[in-house]
mmCIF file of C-alpha atoms and ligand atoms in Angstrom:
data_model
loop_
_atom_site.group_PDB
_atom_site.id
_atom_site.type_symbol
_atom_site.label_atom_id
_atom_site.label_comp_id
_atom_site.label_asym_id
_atom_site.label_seq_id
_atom_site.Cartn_x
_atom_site.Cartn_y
_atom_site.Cartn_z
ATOM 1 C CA UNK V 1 -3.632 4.789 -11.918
ATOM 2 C CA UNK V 2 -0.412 6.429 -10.258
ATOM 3 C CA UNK V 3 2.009 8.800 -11.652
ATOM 4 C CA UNK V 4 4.601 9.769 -10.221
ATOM 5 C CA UNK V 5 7.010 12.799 -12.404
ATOM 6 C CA UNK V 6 10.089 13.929 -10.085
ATOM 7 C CA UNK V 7 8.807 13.165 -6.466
ATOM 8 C CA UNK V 8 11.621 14.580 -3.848
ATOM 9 C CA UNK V 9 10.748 13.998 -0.567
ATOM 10 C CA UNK V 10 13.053 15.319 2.273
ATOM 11 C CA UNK V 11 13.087 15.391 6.432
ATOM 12 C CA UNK V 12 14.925 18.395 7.118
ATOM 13 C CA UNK V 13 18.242 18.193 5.794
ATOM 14 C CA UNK V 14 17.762 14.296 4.533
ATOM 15 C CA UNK V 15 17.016 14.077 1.038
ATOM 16 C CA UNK V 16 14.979 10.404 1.161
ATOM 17 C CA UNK V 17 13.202 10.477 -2.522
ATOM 18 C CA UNK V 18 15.520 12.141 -5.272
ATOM 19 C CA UNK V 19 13.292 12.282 -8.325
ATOM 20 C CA UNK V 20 10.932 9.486 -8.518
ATOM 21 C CA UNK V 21 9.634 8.612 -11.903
ATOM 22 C CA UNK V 22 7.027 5.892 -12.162
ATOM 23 C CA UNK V 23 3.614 4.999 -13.692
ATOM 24 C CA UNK V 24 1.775 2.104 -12.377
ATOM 25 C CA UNK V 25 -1.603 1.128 -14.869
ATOM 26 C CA UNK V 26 -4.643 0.088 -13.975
ATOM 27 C CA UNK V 27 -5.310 -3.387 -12.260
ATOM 28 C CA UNK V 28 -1.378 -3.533 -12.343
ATOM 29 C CA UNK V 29 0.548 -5.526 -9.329
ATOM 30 C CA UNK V 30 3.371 -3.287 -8.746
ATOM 31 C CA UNK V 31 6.207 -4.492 -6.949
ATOM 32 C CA UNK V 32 8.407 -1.939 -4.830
ATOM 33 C CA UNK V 33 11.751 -3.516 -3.842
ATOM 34 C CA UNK V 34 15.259 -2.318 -2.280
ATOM 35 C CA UNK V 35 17.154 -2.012 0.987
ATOM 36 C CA UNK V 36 16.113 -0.763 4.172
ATOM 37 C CA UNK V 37 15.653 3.416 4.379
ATOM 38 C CA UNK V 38 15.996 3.583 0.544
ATOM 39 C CA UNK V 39 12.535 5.429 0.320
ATOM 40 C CA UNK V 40 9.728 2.982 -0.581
ATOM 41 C CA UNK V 41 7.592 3.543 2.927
ATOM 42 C CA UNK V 42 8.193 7.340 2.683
ATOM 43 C CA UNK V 43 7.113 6.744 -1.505
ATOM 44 C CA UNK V 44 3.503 5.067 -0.206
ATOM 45 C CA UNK V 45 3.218 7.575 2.739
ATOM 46 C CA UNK V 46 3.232 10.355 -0.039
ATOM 47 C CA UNK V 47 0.505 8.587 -2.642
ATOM 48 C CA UNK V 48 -1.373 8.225 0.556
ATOM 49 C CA UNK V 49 -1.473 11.893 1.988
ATOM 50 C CA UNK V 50 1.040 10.529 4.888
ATOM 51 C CA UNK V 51 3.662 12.649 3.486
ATOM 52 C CA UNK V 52 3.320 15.681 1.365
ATOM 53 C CA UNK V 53 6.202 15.719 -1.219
ATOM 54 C CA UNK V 54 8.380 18.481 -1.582
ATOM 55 C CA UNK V 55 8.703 19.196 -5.611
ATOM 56 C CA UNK V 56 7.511 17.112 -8.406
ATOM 57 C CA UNK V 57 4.037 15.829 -9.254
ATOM 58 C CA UNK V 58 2.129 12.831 -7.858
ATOM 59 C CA UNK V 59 -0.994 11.822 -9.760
ATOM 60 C CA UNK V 60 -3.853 8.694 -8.406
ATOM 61 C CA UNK V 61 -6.560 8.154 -10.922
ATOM 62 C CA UNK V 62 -5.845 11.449 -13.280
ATOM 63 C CA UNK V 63 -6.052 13.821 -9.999
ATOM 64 C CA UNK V 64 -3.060 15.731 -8.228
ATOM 65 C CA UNK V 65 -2.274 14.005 -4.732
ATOM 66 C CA UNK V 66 -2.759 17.057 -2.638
ATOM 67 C CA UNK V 67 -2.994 19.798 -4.239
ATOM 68 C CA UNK V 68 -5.444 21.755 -6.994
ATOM 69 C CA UNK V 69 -3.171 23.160 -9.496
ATOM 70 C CA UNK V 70 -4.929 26.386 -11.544
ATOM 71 C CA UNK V 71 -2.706 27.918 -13.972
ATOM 72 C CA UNK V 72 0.726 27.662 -12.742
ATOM 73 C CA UNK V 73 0.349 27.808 -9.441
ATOM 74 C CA UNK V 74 -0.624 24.799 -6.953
ATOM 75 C CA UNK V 75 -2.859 25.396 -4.178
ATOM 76 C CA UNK V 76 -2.822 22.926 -0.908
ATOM 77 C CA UNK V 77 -5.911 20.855 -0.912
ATOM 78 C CA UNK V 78 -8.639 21.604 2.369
ATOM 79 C CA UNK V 79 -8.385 18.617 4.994
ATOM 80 C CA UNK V 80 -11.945 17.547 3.686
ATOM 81 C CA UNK V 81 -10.443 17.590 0.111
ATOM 82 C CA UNK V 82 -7.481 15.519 1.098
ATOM 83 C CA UNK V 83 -10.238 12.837 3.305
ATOM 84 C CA UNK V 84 -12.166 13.111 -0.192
ATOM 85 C CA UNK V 85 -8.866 12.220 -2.077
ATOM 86 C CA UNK V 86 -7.453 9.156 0.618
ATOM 87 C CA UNK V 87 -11.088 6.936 0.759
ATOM 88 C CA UNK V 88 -9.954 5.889 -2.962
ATOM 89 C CA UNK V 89 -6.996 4.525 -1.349
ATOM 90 C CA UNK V 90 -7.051 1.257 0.919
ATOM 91 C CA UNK V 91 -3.197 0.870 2.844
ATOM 92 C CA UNK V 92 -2.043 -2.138 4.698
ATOM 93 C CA UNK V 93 1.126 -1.617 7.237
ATOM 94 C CA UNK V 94 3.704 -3.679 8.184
ATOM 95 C CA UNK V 95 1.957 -3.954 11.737
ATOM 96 C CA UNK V 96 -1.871 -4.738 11.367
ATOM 97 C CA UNK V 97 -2.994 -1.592 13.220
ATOM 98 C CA UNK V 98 -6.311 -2.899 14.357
ATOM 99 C CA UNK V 99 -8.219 -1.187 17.031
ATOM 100 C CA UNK V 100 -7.727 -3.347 19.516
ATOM 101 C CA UNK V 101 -10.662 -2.956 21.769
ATOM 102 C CA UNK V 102 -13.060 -3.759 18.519
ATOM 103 C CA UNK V 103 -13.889 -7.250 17.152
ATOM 104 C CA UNK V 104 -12.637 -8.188 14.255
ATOM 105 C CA UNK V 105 -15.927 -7.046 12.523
ATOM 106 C CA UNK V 106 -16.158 -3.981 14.171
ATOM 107 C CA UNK V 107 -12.594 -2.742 12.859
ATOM 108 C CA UNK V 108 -13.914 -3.493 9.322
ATOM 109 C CA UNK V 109 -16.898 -1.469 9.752
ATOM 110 C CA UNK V 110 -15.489 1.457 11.577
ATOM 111 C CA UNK V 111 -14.374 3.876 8.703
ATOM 112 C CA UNK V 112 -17.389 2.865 6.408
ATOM 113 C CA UNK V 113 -19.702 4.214 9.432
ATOM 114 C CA UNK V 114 -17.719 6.869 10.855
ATOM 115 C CA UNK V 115 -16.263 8.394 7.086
ATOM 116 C CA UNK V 116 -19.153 7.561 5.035
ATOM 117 C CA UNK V 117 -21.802 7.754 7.279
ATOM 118 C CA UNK V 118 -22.879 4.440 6.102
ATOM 119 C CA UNK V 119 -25.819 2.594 7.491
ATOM 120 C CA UNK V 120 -24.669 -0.047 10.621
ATOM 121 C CA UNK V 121 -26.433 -2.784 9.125
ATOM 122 C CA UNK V 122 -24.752 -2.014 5.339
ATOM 123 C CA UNK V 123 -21.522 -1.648 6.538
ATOM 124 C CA UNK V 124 -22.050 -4.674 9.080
ATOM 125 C CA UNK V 125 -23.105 -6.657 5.816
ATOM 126 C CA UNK V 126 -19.905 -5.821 3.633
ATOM 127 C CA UNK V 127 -17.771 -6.548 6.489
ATOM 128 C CA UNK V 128 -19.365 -10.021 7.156
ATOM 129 C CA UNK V 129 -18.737 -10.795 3.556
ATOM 130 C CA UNK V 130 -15.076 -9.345 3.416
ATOM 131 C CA UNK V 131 -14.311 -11.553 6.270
ATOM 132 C CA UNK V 132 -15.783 -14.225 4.621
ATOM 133 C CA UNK V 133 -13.524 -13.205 1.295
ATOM 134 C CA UNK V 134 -10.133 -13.625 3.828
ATOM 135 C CA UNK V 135 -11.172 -16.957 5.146
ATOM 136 C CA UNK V 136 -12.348 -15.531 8.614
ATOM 137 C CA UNK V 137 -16.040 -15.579 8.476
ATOM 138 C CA UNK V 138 -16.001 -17.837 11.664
ATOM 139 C CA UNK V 139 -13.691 -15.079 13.605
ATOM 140 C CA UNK V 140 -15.871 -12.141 13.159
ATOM 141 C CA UNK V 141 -16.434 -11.649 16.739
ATOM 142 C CA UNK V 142 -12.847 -12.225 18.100
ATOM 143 C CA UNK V 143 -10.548 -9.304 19.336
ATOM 144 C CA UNK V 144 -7.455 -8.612 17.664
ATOM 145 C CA UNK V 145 -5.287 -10.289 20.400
ATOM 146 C CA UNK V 146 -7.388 -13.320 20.107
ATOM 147 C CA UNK V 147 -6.242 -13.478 16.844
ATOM 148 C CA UNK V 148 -2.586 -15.060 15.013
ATOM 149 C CA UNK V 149 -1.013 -12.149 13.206
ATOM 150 C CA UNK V 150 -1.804 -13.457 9.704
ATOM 151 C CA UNK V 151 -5.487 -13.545 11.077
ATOM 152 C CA UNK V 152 -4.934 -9.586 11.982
ATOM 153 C CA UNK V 153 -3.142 -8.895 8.963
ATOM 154 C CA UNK V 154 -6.191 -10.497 6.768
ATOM 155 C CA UNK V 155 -8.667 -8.565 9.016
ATOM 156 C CA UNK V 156 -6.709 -5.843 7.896
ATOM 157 C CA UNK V 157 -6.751 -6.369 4.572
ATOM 158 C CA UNK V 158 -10.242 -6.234 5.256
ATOM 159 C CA UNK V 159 -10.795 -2.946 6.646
ATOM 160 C CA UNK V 160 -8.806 -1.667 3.501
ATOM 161 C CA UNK V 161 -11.396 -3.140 1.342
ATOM 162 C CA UNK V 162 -14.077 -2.089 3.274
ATOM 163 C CA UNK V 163 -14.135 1.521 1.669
ATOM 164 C CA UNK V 164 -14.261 -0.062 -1.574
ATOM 165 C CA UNK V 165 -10.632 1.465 -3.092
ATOM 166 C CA UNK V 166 -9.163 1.967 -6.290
ATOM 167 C CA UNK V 167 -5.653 0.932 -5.342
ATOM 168 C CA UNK V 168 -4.462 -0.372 -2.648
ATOM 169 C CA UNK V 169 -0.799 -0.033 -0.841
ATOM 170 C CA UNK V 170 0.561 -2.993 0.958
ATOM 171 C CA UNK V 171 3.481 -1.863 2.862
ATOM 172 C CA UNK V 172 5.869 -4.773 3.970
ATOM 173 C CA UNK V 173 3.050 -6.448 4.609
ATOM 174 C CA UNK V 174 4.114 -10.038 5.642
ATOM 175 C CA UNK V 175 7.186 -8.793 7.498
ATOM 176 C CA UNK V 176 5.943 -8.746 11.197
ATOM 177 C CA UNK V 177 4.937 -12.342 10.578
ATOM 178 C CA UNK V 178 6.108 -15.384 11.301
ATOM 179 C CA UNK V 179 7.281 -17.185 8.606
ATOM 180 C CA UNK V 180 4.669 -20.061 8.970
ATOM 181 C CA UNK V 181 2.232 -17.521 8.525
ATOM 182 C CA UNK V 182 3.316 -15.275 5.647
ATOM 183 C CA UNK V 183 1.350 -17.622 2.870
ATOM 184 C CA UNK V 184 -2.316 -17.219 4.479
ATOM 185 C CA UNK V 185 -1.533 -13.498 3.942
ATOM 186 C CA UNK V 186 -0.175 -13.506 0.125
ATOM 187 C CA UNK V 187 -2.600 -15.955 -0.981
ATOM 188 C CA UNK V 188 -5.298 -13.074 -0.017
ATOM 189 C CA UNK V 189 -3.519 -10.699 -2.286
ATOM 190 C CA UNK V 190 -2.807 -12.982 -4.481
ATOM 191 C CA UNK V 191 -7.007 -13.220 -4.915
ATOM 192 C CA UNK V 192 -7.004 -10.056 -4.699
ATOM 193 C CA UNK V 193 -4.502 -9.279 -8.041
ATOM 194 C CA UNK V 194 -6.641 -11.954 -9.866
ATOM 195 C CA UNK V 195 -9.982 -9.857 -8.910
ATOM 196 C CA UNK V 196 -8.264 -6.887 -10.894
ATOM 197 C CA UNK V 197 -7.345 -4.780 -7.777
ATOM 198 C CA UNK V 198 -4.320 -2.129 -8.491
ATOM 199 C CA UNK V 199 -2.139 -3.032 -6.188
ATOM 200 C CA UNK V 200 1.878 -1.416 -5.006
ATOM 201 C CA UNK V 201 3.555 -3.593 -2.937
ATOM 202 C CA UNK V 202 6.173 -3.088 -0.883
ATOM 203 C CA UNK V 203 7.790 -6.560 -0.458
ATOM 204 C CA UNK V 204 10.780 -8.170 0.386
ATOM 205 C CA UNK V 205 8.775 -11.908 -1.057
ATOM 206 C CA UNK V 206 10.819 -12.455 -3.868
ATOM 207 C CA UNK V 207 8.344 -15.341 -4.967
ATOM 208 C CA UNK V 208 5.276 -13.416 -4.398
ATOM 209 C CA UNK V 209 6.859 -10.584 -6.792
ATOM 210 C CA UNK V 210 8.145 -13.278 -9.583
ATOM 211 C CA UNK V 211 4.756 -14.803 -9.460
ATOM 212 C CA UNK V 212 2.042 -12.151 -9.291
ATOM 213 C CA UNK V 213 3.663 -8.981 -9.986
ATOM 214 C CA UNK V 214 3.247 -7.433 -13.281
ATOM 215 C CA UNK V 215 5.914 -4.318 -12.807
ATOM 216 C CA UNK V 216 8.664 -4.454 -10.399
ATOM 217 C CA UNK V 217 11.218 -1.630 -9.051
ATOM 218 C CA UNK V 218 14.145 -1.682 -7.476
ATOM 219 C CA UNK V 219 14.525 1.611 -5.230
ATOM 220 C CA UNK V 220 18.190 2.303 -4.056
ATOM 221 C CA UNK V 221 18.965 5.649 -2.162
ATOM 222 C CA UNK V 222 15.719 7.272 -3.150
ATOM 223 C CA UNK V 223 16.203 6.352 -7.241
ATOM 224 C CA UNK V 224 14.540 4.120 -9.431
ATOM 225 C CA UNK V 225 17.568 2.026 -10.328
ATOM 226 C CA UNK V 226 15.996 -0.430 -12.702
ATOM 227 C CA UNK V 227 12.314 -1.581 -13.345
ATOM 228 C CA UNK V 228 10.763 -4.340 -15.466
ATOM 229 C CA UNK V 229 8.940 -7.130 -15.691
ATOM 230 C CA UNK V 230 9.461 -9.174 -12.193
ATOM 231 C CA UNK V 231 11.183 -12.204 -13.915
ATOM 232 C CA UNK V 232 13.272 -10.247 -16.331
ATOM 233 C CA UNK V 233 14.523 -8.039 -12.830
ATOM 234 C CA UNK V 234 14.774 -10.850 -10.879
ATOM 235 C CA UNK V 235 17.095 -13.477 -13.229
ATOM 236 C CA UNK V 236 18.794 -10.563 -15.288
ATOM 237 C CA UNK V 237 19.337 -7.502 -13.373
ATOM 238 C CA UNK V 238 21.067 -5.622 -15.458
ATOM 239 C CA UNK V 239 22.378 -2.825 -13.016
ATOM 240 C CA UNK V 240 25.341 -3.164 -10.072
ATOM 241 C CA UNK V 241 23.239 -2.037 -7.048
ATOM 242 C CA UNK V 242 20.122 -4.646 -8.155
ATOM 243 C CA UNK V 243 22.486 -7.327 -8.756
ATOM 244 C CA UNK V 244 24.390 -6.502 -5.457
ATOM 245 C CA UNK V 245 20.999 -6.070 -3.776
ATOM 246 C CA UNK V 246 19.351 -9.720 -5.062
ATOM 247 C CA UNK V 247 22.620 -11.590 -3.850
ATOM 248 C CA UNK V 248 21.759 -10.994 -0.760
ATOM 249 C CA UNK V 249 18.113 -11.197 -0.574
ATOM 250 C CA UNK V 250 17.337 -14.505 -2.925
HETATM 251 N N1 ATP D 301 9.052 11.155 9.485
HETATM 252 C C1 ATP D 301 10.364 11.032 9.264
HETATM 253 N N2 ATP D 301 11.249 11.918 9.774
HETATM 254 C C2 ATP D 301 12.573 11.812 9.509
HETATM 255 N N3 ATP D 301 13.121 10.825 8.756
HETATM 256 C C3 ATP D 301 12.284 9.913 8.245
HETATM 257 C C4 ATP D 301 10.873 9.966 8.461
HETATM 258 N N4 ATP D 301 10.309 8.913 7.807
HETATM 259 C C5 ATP D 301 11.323 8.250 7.219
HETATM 260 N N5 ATP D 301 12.507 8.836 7.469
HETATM 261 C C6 ATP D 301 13.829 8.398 6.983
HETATM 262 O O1 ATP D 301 13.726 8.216 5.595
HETATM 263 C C7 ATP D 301 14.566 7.129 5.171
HETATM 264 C C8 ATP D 301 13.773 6.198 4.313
HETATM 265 O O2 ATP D 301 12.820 5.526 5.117
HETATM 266 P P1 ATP D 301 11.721 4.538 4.520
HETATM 267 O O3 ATP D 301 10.971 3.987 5.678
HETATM 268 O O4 ATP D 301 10.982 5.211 3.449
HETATM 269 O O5 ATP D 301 12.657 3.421 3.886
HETATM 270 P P2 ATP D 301 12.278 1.971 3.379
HETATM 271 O O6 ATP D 301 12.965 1.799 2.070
HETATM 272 O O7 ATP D 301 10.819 1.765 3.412
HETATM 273 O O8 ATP D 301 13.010 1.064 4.462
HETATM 274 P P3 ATP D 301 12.535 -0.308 5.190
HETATM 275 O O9 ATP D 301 12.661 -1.391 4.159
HETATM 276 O O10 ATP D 301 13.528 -0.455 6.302
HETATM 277 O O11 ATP D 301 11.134 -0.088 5.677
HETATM 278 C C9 ATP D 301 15.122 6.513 6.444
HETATM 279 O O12 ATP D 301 16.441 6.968 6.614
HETATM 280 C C10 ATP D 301 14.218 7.043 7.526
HETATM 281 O O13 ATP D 301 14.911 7.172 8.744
#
């Protein structure tokens, strides 16, 4: 579902990804784990058409993030090409990024209307049951700041969903949260991995990864320092930098 064959990524002089090699398979929970300003934000920003990568290749679902390659040469997709490419791709950030003048139903219908020109009363329909699906059928009308933060980040979640995606991105996704209100949030993605969704997560819930993750990577300095299965990371690292990393973090 994502491929990823020597991704750099660099801000001006700072070289953040330094050859990023990765495949994540279908209906896979992929776990994306290492310290602060190693790369893993700037990693999702790319699959998402946040960031365009500098060299390398970046593949969702068989097709070139991007760009339209023809012979040798690579061509920078149109900005309708690149809309085209991102509505396969739901993303959930750290902070909920609601709009906060819309109801909670509202936010979930917005893109299906305004991108895909979708019927008020279809999209209005799908969002009713999504919230339903997060446990906040009873909260459709309520405005963001009426709202706890796992509420928000599960209407959130939401809104992802509501363009029907392929794979979703989940980007720290618990850490604005208190910590009281972290598990109403992974037991929605938790639902969500046993419903078959493709999932990369960018976590720093050990427990979530051990238990539902399928793949996990630990990211140091913009390099995939060691991957595997979440337990076999998590109890026998087998490199330095992952077994530094882990002391500090479980
Ligand atoms: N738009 C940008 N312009 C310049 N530098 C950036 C930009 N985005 C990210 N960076 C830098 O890239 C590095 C990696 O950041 P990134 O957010 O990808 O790390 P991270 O592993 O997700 O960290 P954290 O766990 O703290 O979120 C950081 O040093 C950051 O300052």
């Amino acid at each position: 579902m994502v491929k990823a064959e020597g991704v750099h990524k660099s801000f001006g002089p700072a070289h953040i990804l330094k050859g990023i090699d990765l495949e994540v398979s279908p209906r896979e929970v992929f776990c994306l784990i290492g310290p602060s300003g190693s790369g893993k934000s700037t990693f999702l920003r790319c699959i998402n058409h946040l960031e365009k990568i500098n060299a390398g290749r970046l593949y969702v679902d068989g097709t070139l993030v991007g760009y339209r390659q023809s012979g040798d040469k690579l061509y920078e997709l149109k900005e309708r090409e690149v809309a085209a490419q991102r509505r396969g791709i739901g993303m959930v950030f750290q902070r909920f990024n609601l709009f906060p003048h819309m109801t909670a139903l509202e936010n979930v219908m917005e893109a299906p209307v305004q991108v895909k020109r979708e019927s008020k009363a279809v999209a209005r329909e799908r969002a009713q049951r999504l919230l339903d699906r997060v446990g906040l059928g009873d909260k459709t009308g309520h405005y963001p700041s009426q709202l706890s933060g796992g509420q928000q980040q599960r209407v959130a979640i939401a809104r992802a969903l509501a363009m029907e995606p392929k794979l979703m991105l989940f980007d720290e996704p618990t850490s604005a949260l208190d910590p009281e209100l972290v598990g109403e949030v992974l037991d929605v993605m938790r639902d969500l991995a046993q419903d078959g969704m493709t999932m990369i997560v960018v976590t720093h819930e050990m427990g979530f990864a051990r238990e539902v993750g399928d793949s996990l990577v630990f990211m140091d300095d913009g390099v995939v320092v060691e991957s595997g299965h979440p337990r076999e990371v998590l109890t026998n690292p087998q490199h330095e930098r992952t077994k530094s990393f882990l002391s500090k973090v479980l």
